[in-house]
Structures are given as structure tokens and as C-alpha cells.
Coordinates of C-alpha atoms and ligand atoms in Angstrom, one line a residue:
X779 CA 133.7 -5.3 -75.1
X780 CA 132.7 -9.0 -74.0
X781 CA 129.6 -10.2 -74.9
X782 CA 129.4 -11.3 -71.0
X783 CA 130.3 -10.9 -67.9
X784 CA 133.5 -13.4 -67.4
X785 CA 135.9 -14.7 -65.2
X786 CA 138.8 -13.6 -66.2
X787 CA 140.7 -16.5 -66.0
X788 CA 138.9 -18.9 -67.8
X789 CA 137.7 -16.6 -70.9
X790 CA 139.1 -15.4 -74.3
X791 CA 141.6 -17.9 -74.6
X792 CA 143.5 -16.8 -71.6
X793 CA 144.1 -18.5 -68.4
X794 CA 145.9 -17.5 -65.9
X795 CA 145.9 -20.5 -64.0
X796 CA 145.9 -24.0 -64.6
X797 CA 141.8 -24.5 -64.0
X798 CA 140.6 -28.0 -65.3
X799 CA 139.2 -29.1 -62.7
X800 CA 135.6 -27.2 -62.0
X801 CA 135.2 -27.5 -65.9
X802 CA 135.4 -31.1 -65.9
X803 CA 133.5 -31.8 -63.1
X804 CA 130.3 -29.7 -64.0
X805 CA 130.8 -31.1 -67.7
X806 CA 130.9 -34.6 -65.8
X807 CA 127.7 -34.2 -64.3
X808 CA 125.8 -33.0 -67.4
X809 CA 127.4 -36.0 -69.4
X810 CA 126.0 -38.3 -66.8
X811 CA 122.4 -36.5 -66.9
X812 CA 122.4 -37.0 -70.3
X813 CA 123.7 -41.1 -69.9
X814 CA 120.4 -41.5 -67.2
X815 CA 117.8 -40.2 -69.9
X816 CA 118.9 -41.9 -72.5
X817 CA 117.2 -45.2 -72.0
X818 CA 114.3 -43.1 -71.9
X819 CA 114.5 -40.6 -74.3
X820 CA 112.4 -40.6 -77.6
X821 CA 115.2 -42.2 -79.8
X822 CA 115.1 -39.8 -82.9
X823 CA 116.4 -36.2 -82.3
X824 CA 113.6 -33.2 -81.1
X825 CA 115.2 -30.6 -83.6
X826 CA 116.9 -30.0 -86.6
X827 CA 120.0 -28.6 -87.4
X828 CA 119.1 -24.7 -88.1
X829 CA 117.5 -25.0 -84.4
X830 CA 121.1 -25.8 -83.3
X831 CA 123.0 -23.1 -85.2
X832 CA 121.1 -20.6 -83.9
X833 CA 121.5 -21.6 -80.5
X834 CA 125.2 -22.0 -80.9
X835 CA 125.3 -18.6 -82.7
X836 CA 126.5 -18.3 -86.1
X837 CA 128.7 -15.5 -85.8
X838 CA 132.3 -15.8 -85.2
X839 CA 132.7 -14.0 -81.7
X840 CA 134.8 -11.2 -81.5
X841 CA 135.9 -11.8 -77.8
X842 CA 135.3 -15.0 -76.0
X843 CA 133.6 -16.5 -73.6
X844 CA 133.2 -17.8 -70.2
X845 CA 134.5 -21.6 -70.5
X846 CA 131.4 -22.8 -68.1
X847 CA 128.9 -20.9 -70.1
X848 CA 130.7 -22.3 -73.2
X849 CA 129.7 -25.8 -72.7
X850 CA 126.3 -24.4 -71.1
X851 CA 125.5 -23.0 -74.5
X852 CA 126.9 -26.5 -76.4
X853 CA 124.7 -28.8 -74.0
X854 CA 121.8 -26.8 -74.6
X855 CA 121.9 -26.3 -78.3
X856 CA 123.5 -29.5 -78.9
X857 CA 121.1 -32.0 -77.0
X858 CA 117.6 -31.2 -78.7
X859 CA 119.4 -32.4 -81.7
X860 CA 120.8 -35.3 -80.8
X861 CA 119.9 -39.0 -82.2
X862 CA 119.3 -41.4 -79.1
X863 CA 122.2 -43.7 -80.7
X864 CA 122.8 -45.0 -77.1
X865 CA 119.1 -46.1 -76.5
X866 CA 118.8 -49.7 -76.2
X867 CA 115.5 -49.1 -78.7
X868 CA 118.3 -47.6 -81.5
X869 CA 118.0 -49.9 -84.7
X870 CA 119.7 -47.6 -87.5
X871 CA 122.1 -48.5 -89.7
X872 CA 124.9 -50.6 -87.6
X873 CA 125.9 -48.1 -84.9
X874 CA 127.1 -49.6 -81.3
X875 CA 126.5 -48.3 -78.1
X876 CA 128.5 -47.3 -75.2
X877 CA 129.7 -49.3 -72.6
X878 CA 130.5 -47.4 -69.3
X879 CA 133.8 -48.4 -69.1
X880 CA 135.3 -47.9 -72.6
X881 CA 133.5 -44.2 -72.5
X882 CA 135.6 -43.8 -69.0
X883 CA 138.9 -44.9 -71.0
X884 CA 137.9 -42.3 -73.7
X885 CA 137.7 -39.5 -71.5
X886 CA 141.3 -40.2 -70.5
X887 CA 142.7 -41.1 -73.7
X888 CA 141.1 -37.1 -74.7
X889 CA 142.5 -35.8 -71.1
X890 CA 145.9 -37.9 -71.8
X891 CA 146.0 -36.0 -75.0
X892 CA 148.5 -38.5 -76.6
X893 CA 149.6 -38.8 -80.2
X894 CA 150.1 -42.1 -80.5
X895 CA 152.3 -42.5 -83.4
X896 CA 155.5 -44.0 -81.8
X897 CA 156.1 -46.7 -79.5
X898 CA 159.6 -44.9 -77.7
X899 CA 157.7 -41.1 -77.3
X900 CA 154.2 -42.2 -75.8
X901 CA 154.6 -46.0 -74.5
X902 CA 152.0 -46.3 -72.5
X903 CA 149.3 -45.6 -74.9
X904 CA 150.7 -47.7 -77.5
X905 CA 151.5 -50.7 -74.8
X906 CA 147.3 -50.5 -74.3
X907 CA 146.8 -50.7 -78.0
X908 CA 148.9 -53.2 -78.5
X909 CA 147.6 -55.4 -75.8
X910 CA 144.5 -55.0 -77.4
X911 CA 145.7 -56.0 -81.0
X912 CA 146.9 -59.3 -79.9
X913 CA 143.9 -59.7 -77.8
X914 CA 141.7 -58.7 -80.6
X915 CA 144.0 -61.6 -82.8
X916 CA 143.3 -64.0 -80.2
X917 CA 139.1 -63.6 -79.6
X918 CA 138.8 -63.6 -83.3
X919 CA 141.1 -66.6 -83.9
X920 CA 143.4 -64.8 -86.5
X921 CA 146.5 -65.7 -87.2
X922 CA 149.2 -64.6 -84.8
X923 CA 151.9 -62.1 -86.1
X924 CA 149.2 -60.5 -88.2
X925 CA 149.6 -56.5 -88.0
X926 CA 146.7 -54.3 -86.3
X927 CA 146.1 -51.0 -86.9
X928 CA 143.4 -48.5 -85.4
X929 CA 141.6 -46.3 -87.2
X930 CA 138.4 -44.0 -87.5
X931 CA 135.9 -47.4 -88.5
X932 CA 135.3 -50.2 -91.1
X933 CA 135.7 -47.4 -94.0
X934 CA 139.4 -47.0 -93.1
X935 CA 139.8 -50.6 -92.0
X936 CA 138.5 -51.4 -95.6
X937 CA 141.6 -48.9 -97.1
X938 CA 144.1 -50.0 -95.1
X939 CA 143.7 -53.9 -95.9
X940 CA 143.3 -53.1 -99.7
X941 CA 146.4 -50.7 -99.2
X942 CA 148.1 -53.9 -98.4
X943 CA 146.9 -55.9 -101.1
X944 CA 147.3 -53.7 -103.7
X945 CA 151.3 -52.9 -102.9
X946 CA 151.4 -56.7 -102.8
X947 CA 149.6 -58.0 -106.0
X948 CA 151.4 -55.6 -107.8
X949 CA 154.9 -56.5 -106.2
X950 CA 154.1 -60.3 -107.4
X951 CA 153.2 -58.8 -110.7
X952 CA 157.1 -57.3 -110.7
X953 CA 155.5 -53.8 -110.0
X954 CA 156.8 -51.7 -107.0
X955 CA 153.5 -49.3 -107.0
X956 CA 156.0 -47.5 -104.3
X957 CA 158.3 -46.2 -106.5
X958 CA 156.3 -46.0 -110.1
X959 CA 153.0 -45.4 -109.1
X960 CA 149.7 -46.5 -110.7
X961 CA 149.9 -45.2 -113.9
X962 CA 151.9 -48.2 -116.4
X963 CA 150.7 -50.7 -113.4
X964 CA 149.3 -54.1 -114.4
X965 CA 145.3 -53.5 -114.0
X966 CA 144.2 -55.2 -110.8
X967 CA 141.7 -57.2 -111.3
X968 CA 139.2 -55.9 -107.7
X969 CA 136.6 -58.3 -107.4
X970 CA 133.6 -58.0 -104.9
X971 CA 130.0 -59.4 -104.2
X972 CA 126.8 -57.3 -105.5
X973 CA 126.0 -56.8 -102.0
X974 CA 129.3 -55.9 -100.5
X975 CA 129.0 -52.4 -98.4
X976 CA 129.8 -49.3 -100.5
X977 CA 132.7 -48.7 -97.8
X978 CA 134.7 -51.3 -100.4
X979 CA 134.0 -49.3 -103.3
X980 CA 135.3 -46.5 -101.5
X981 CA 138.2 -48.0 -100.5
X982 CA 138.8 -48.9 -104.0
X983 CA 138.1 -45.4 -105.1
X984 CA 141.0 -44.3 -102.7
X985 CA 143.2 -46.6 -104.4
X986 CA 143.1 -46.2 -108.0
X987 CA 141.5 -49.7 -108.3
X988 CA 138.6 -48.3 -110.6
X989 CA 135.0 -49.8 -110.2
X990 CA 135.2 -53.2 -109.0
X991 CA 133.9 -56.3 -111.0
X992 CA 130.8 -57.5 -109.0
X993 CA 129.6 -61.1 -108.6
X994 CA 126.1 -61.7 -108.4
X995 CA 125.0 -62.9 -104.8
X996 CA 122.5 -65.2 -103.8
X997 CA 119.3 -64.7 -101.9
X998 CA 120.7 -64.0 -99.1
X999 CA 123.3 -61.6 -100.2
X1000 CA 125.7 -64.2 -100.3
X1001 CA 128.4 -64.0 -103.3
X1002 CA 128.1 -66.7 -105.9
X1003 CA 131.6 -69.0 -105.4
X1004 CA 130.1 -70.8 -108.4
X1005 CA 130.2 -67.6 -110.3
X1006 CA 133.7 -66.2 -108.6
X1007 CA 135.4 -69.2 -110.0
X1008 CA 134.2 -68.6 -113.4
X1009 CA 135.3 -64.6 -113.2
X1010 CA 138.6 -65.9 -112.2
X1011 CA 138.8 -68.7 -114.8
X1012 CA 138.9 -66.3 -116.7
X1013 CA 141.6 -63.7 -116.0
X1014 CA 144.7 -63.2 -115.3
X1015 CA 147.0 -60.8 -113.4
X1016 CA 146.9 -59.0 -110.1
X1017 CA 143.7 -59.7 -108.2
X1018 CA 141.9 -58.8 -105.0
X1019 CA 138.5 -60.7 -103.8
X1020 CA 136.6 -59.1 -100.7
X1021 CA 134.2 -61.3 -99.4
X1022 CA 131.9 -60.3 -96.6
X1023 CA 131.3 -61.4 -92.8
X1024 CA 127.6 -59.9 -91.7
X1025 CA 125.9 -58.3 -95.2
X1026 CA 123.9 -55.1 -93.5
X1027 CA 120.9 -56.3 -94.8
X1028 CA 120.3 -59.6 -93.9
X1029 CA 123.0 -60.5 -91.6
X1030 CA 124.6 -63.3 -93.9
X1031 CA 127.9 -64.2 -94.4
X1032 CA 130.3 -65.2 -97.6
X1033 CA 131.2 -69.1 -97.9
X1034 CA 135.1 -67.9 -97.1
X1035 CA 136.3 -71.7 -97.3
X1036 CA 135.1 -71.7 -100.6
X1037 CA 135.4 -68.4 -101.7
X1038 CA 139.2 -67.8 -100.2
X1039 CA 140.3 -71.0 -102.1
X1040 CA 139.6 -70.1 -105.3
X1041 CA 140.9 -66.8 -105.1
X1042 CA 144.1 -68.2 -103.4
X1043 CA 144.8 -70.9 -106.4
X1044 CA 144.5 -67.7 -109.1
X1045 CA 146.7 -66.5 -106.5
X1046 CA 144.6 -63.7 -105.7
X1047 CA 144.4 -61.8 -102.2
X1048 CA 141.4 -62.2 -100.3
X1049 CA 140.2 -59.5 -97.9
X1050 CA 137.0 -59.8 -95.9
X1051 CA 135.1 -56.8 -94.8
X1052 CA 133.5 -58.0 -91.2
X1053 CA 132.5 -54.9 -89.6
X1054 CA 130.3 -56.1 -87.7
X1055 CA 130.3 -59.6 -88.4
X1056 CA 133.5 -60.6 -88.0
X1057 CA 132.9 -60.6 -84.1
X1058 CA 130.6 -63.6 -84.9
X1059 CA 134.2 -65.2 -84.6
X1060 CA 133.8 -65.1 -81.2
X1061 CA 131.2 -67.2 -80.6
X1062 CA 131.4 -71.2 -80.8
X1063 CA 127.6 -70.7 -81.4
X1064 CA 128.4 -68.9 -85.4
X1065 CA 131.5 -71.5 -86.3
X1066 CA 129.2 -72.6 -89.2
X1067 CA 129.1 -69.1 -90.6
X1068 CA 132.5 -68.2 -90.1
X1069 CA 133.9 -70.9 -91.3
X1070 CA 137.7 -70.8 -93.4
X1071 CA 137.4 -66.7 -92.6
X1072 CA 140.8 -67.0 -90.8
X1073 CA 142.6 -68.3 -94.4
X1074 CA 142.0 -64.7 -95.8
X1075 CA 144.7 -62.2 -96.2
X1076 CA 143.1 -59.1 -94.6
X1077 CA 140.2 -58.0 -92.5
X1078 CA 138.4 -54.9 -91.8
X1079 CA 136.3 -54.7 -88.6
X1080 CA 134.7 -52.0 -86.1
X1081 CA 135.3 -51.9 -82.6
X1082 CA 132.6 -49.0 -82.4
X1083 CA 129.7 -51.2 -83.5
X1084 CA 129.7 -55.0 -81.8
X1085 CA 132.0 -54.2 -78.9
X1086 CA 130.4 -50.8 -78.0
X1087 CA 132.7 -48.2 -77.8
X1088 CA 132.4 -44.6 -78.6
X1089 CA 132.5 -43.5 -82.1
X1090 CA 135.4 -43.7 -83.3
X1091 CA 137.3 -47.0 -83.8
X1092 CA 137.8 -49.8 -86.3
X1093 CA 140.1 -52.3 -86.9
X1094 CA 142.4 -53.4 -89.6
X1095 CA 144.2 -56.6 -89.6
X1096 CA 146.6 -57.8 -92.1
X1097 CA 147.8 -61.2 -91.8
X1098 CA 151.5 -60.1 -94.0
X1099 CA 153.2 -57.7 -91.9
X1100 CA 155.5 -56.9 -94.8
X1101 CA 152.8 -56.1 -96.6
X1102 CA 151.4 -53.4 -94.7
X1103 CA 155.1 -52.2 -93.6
X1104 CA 155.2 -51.4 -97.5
X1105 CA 151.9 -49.7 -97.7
X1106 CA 152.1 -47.6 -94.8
X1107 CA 156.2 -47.0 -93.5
X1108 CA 157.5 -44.0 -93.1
X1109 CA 161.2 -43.0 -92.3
X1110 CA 162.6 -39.1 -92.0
X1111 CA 165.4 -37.8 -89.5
X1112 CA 162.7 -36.5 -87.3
X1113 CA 160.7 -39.2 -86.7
X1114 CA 162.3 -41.6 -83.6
X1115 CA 161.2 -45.0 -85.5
X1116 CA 161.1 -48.2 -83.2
X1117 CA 164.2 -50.4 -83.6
X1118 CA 162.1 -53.7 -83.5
X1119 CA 158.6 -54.2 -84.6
X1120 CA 156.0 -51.0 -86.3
X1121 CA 155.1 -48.1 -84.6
X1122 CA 151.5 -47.5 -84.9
X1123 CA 152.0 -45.3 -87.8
X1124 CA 153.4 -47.5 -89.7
X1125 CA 150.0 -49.2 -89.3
X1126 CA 147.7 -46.7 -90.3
X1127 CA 146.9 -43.6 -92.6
X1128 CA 147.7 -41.1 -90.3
X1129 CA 150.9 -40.0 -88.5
X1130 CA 149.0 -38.2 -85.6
X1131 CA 145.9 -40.0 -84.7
X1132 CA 144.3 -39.7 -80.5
X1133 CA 144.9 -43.4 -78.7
X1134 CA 141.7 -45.0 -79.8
X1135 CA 142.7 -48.3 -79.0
X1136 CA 142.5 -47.8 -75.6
X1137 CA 138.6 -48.1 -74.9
X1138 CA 139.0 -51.4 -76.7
X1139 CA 142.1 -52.5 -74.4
X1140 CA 139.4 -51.4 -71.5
X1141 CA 136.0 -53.0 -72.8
X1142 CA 137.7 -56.1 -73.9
X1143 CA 139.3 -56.8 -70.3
X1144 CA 136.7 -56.0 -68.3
X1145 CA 134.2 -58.2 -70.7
X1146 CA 136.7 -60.9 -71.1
X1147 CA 136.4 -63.4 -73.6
X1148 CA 133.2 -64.7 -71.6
X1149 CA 131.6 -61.3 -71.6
X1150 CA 132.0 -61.0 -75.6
X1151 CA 130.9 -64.2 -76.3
X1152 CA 127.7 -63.0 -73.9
X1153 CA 127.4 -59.8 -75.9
X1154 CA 127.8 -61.4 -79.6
X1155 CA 125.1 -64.0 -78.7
X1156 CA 122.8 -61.5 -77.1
X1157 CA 122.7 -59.3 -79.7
X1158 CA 122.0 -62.4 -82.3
X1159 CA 119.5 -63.8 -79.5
X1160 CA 117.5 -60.4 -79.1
X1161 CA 117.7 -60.3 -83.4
X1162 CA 115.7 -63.5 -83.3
X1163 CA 113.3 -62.2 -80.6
X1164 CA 112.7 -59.2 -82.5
X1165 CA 112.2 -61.2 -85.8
X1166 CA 109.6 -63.5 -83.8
X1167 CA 107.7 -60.8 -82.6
X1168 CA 107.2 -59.3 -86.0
X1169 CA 105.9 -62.2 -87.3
X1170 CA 102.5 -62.0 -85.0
X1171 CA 102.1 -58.5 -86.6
X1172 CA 99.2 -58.5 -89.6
X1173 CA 100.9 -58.1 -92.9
X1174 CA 104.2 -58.4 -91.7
X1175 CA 107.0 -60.4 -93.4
X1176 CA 110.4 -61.1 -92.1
X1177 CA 112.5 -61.1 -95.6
X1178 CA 116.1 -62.6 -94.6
X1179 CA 116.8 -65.3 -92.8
X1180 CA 117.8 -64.1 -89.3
X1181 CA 121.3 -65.7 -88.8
X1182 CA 122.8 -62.9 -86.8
X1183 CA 121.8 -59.3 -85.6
X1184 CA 119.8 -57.9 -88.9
X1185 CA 116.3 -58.0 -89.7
X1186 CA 114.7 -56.6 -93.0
X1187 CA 110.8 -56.3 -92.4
X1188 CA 108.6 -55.6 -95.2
X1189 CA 104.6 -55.1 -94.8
X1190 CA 101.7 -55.9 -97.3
X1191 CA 103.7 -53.0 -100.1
X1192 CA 105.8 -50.4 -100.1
X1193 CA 103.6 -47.7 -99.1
X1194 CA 102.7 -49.7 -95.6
X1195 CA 106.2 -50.0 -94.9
X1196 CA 107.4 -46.5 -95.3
X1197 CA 104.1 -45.3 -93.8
X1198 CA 104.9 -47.5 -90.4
X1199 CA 108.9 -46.2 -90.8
X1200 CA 107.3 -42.6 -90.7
X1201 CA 104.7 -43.7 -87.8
X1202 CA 107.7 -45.3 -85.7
X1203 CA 110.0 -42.3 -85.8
X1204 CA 107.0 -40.2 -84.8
X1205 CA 106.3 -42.1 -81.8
X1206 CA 109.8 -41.9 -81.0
X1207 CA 110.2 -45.3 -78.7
X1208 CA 112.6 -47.4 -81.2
X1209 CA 114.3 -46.4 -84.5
X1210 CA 115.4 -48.3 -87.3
X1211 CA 116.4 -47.2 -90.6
X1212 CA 114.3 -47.3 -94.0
X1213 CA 116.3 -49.2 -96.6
X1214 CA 115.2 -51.5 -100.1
X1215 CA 116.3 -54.8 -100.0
X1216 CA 115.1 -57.4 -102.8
X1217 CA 113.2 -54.7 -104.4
X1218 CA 111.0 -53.8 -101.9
X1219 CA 111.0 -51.0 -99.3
X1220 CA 111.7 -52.5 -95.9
X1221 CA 112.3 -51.5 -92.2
X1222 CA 115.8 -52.4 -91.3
X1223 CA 116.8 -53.3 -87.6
X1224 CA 120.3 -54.1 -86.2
X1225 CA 120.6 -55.1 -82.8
X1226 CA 124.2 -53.8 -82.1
X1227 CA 123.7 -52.0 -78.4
X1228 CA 124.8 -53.9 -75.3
X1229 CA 121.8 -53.1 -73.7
X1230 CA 118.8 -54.8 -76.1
X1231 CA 117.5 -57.6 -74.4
X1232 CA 114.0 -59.2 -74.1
X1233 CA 112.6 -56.5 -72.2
X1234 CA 113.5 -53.4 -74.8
X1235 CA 112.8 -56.1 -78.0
X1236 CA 109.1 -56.3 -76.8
X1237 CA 108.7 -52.4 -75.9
X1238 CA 109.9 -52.3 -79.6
X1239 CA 107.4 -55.0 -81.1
X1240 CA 105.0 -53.0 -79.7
X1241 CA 106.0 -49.8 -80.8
X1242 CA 105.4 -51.0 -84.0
X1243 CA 102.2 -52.9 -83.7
X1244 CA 101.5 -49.4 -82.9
X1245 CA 103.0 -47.9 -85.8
X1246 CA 101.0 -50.1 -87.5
X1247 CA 97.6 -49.6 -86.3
X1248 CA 98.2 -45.4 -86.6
X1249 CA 98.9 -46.4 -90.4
X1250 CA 96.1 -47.9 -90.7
X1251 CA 94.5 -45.8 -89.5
Ligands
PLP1127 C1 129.4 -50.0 -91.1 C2 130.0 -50.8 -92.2 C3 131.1 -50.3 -92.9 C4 131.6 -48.9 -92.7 O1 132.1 -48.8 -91.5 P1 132.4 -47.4 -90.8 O2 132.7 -47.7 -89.4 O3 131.1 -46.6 -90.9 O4 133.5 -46.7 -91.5 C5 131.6 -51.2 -93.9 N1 131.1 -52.4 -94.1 C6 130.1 -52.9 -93.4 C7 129.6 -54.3 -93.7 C8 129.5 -52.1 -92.4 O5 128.5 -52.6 -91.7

């Protein structure tokens, strides 16, 4: 028996026609009510997740359903649920919006339904991405011939880069870790800063590089070149640095001129996580910060963060093609490898992987190079604003020094702070995420959505003088 009445061609897993279009259309229109509430929406979600289960029923059903009352039943136990991530009041973590345009390239790369491993079997994907690499190359002044790959965010961005490094530090060590593995290997020697994002650990994890050796950072979260040329006086063998381009807490970037060439004279490889900093790269206004990043070996960025589109996408970028060839190849008799140049998996983790690059390739030409450097200095501008208005609030300190798009604020002790963080989510007008920086609980806010300007910074300010006052009551 069916649980409901259906249509018969669009239920169980049979159709007896080819019927998208209806589907898409009514699923069109309730994306697009969603898009017009979101600005404004109470930014944290209404529900939790046993709410949601129970509306999308927790038991397998035996016979299926109408397709129309499928997504019916999604959007309504779904949406209650959902964190306003999209809100131009959304501080949390370092989460991007969406920019109309690359969300209408996603819904075609998903309606496309590519797998865009191979340059000869699905060209026309792989021609977007790799329009998009060298464009990518060119805003962020690396150097030209480097190898891009897309993948899920930062995390994977971080893996593939060490991927390369490791094959290569090992191959100058006389070590194919190809052919005999880790175990036996020279120990690499995987240096980071104390404030590097756990992604690098992770990254390392995956690798077999074993708990890095951390460098002590400066007040800013900066790592200690002083104290990195010391560590590396003082060892020998393989070696990868990662320095940092935008620490999560205050914004700040590595000295790369400095830090890359003292890793480069112990001949060591130097990899810069910039997930969302590296974009600063962009600018002319950030040269100071950026400074010597383009000398490094690899790079790890997000495009769903600073450029704003959908989850997911990041970048990796490896400036010795041979390198990542080495890591990440793959040849069988079934594959139909390109004659000249890698396929996109020979760039990445994953042999099948959706087209992801393509809502880059879409928000990157119609922004331009123009419309990024807009949207990089916006975001750092609005950061300033914000910082500015919490200033005027009683109490309130500004910890880091506001250089990009993060802001660590701290009131009079702990208890204030987490007591406004608790205050702010309930009022539900902007959200930023609880963190501890410097030993103290803080309020973190990263400006990373297209749409914060001057306007949605003081409806924030204000939401948390409000906060504020409700704490205290
Ligand atoms: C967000 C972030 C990461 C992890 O990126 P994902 O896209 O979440 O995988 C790594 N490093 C830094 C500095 C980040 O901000």
C-alpha cells in the first residue's frame, strides 16, 4: 500500500516519463522564497535537529512517494532548522555567502550532472574550471604554470598542497614515498605556527606527517621568523613550513618574505594556508600584508568563503606541477588520460568529483577583477566599521588589531562575554561565534558575506548594545 495518494509517474522510483520540469520549477520558487527572507530572518536556526527527523520521518518507507510532496516534506522539515548562513548579519566561524550568480551556475553544474574527471569525456566543464584556475593564478598574482585543483574547501586544499610537498621533500631526500611508502622514510620535519588552523594538523594527520613542531606566534598570531630560523638551524632533513594568510582569530597574516626565505635556504617547502586570506592578494590596498606570499611552494584557499559561492569549493594551488602530478596521477586502461597537460583528477583526491569550479568561473567573470577587489575591501572596510562601533559599547574591548575581516571582542570578563554571546543568538538579529583567544572568552565576527555593508554593520552594533543591556540586566 502507498502511504499516499501518488501520481503514478513521479512516485516509487518509477517514471514513466521524462518529468523534470514541474519539479524544478515549484522547487525554484520555494528556493527563491527562502533567498527573499533571508535578509530577514532571525540568523540562528528556530529548531533542533530531533524537530527535523521527526518531520522527515525516521522510518525507511516501504513504498515511495510523490516527488512534489517529497521536497514539500524536506522544505518544511528542513527550513525551521536552518542557520541563516546567507544573512548579511551571519558572523560565525568564516562561512561566505551566496552570490546570485554562482548559485545559478550550481544549479546547472547539479542539472549537468558532470563528472568532471577528464578533459576528452566532459570538455566543457573542465574548459570552465580551467578558465577559472588561470584566472584564479592571475587575481592572486601566483606564478603562472602552477597546477589548480578543486576540491570540497581549505581542509582538502590544505592535503593536497602537503600531498605535494611531502612526495617532494622526500624525493630530494632520495625517497620515492610512491613506491616504498612511509614506513623506513626520512622523518619530515612539518613545521607550523601555534596558531595555524587545525585543518593543517589534519592535513598532516592524513599524511603520516605525525604532530607538527609548532613555533610560537606573536601577539597577533603571527609565527615567530626569529624563532623559525632557530628550529631550522637546528635540523636537518626533509622539511615543510606552513605559514598563514588571515589567522581566524585576528585576521593577521605570516611575514612570508621572511618566513619563506628561511625555510627555502634549509631547503624546505613552504605552503601557506590562505583560506580566506589569501584573497587579500587581490587588493593593492593589503600588498603590505601579503607581501613575498607568491615565493611559496603551495597554497590552500576557499572559494566558498571570500568569493561567495555555495558550499562547497576550495582551492589548491601548487606552484611544481611535477609535484602534484606525483602525488595525485593515475593511469589504468580504462581511464582516457589527456595526451597534453592533467586531467582534473590528476589534480585532486577524488576521481569523480561534481564540476565545482564552475560557480567560481561564473562569480569571478561577472565580478571581474574590479568587482573582487570591491568585495575584498568591503568586507575589510565593514570589519573596521564593525570594530569602531564596538568600541562606543561600555566594557567593550576590541582585542586584535583589525587588519582584515576578523574581530575578537571581549567585555569586562568572561562571564559578560559569553552572557552577551547567549543574549545575541537569542535575539536572533546577527550571529557570531563564541571562541577564546589570548586566554579570554571573546565574541568572534568575520565579515565574509557580500552583502555586509554599513547599513547591516550598525543593525549589528546595535544588536549587541542590546545584548548587552539584557545582560545586564
Ligand atoms: C576555514 C579555514 C580552514 C578550513 O577550510 P574548510 O573550507 O572548512 O575546509 C582552514 N584554514 C583556515 C585559516 C580557515 O579559515
Amino acid at each position: 500500500m502507498r502511504e499516499t495518494t501518488v501520481d503514478a509517474a513521479s512516485s516509487g522510483g518509477e517514471l514513466s516519463n521524462w518529468q523534470y520540469g514541474p519539479l524544478l520549477e515549484s522547487t525554484a520558487e520555494r528556493a527563491k522564497r527562502w533567498l527573499d527572507a533571508v535578509p530577514d530572518r532571525p540568523v540562528p536556526p528556530h529548531s533542533g535537529i530531533e524537530e527535523a527527523k521527526n518531520a522527515l520521518g525516521r522510518h525507511l518507507p516501504e513504498n515511495g512517494h510523490d516527488a512534489a510532496q517529497v521536497i514539500e516534506t524536506l522544505v518544511a522539515g528542513v527550513e525551521p532548522g536552518l542557520m541563516t548562513i546567507q544573512s548579511p548579519r551571519f558572523y560565525g566561524w568564516v562561512m561566505g555567502g551566496t552570490y546570485p550568480v554562482a548559485l545559478a551556475a550550481d544549479w546547472l553544474v547539479s542539472s549537468w550532472d558532470q563528472n568532471a574527471g577528464m578533459r576528452s569525456i566532459t570538455p566543457g566543464v573542465v574548459a570552465a574550471e580551467e578558465v577559472a584556475a588561470q584566472w584564479i593564478l592571475e587575481l592572486l598574482g601566483l606564478p603562472a604554470g602552477s597546477a589548480v585543483g578543486f576540491v570540497t574547501g581549505a581542509t582538502v586544499a590544505n592535503y593536497v598542497g602537503l600531498s605535494a610537498a611531502r612526495y617532494q621533500v622526500l624525493a630530494n631526500a632520495g625517497w620515492d614515498v610512491n613506491r616504498d611508502g612511509l614506513f623506513g622514510a626520512p622523518r619530515i620535519n612539518f613545521v607550523v605556527g601555534h596558531e595555524r588552523h587545525s585543518a593543517v594538523d589534519l592535513a598532516g594527520r592524513y599524511l603520516g606527517l605525525g604532530a607538527p613542531m609548532v613555533i610560537p606566534s606573536d601577539a597577533q598570531g603571527r609565527m615567530r621568523v626569529d624563532l623559525l630560523a632557530d628550529h631550522l638551524a637546528d635540523v636537518d632533513g626533509p622539511t615543510i613550513v606552513c605559514l598563514q594568510a588571515g589567522n581566524v582569530h585576528s585576521g593577521s597574516f605570516d611575514d612570508f618574505l621572511a618566513a619563506i626565505e628561511v625555510a627555502h635556504q634549509r631547503q624546505a617547502w613552504a605552503h601557506i594556508d590562505g583560506a580566506f586570506g589569501l584573497w587579500a592578494a587581490a587588493s593593492p590596498r593589503f600588498s603590505s600584508l601579503t607581501e613575498g606570499y607568491r615565493r611559496a611552494d603551495s597554497w590552500a584557499t576557499d572559494a566558498h568563503k571570500t568569493l561567495n559561492v555555495p558550499y562547497d569549493c576550495g582551492v589548491a594551488i601548487v606552484a611544481h606541477p611535477e609535484a602534484m602530478a606525483a602525488a595525485f596521477r593515475v593511469e589504468t586502461s580504462y581511464f582516457v588520460n589527456a595526451e597534453a597537460g592533467a586531467d582534473p583528477f590528476d589534480l585532486v583526491p577524488e576521481l569523480s568529483r561534481r564540476a565545482r569550479g564552475v560557480p567560481v568561473w561564473a562569480a569571478l567573470r561577472w565580478l571581474g577583477r574590479s568587482g573582487v577587489i570591491s568585495l575584498v575591501d568591503r568586507l575589510a572596510d565593514s570589519a573596521a566599521v564593525l570594530a569602531a562601533g564596538f568600541r562606543t559599547l561600555p566594557g567593550a574591548r576590541v582585542l586584535n588589531d583589525v587588519v582584515f575581516t576578523q574581530v575578537c571582542l571581549a567585555f569586562r570578563d568572561d562571564a559578560t562575554t559569553l552572557g552577551v554571546a547567549q543574549a545575541l543568538r537569542e535575539d536572533g538579529i546577527a550571529f557570531a561565534s563564541p571562541s577564546r583567544w589570548q586566554d579570554r572568552a571573546i565574541l568572534r565576527f568575520s565579515v565574509s558575506n557580500w552583502a555586509t555593508d554599513a547599513a547591516q554593520v550598525e543593525l549589528t552594533v546595535d544588536a549587541v548594545r542590546r545584548a548587552l543591556a539584557k545582560w545586564d540586566g
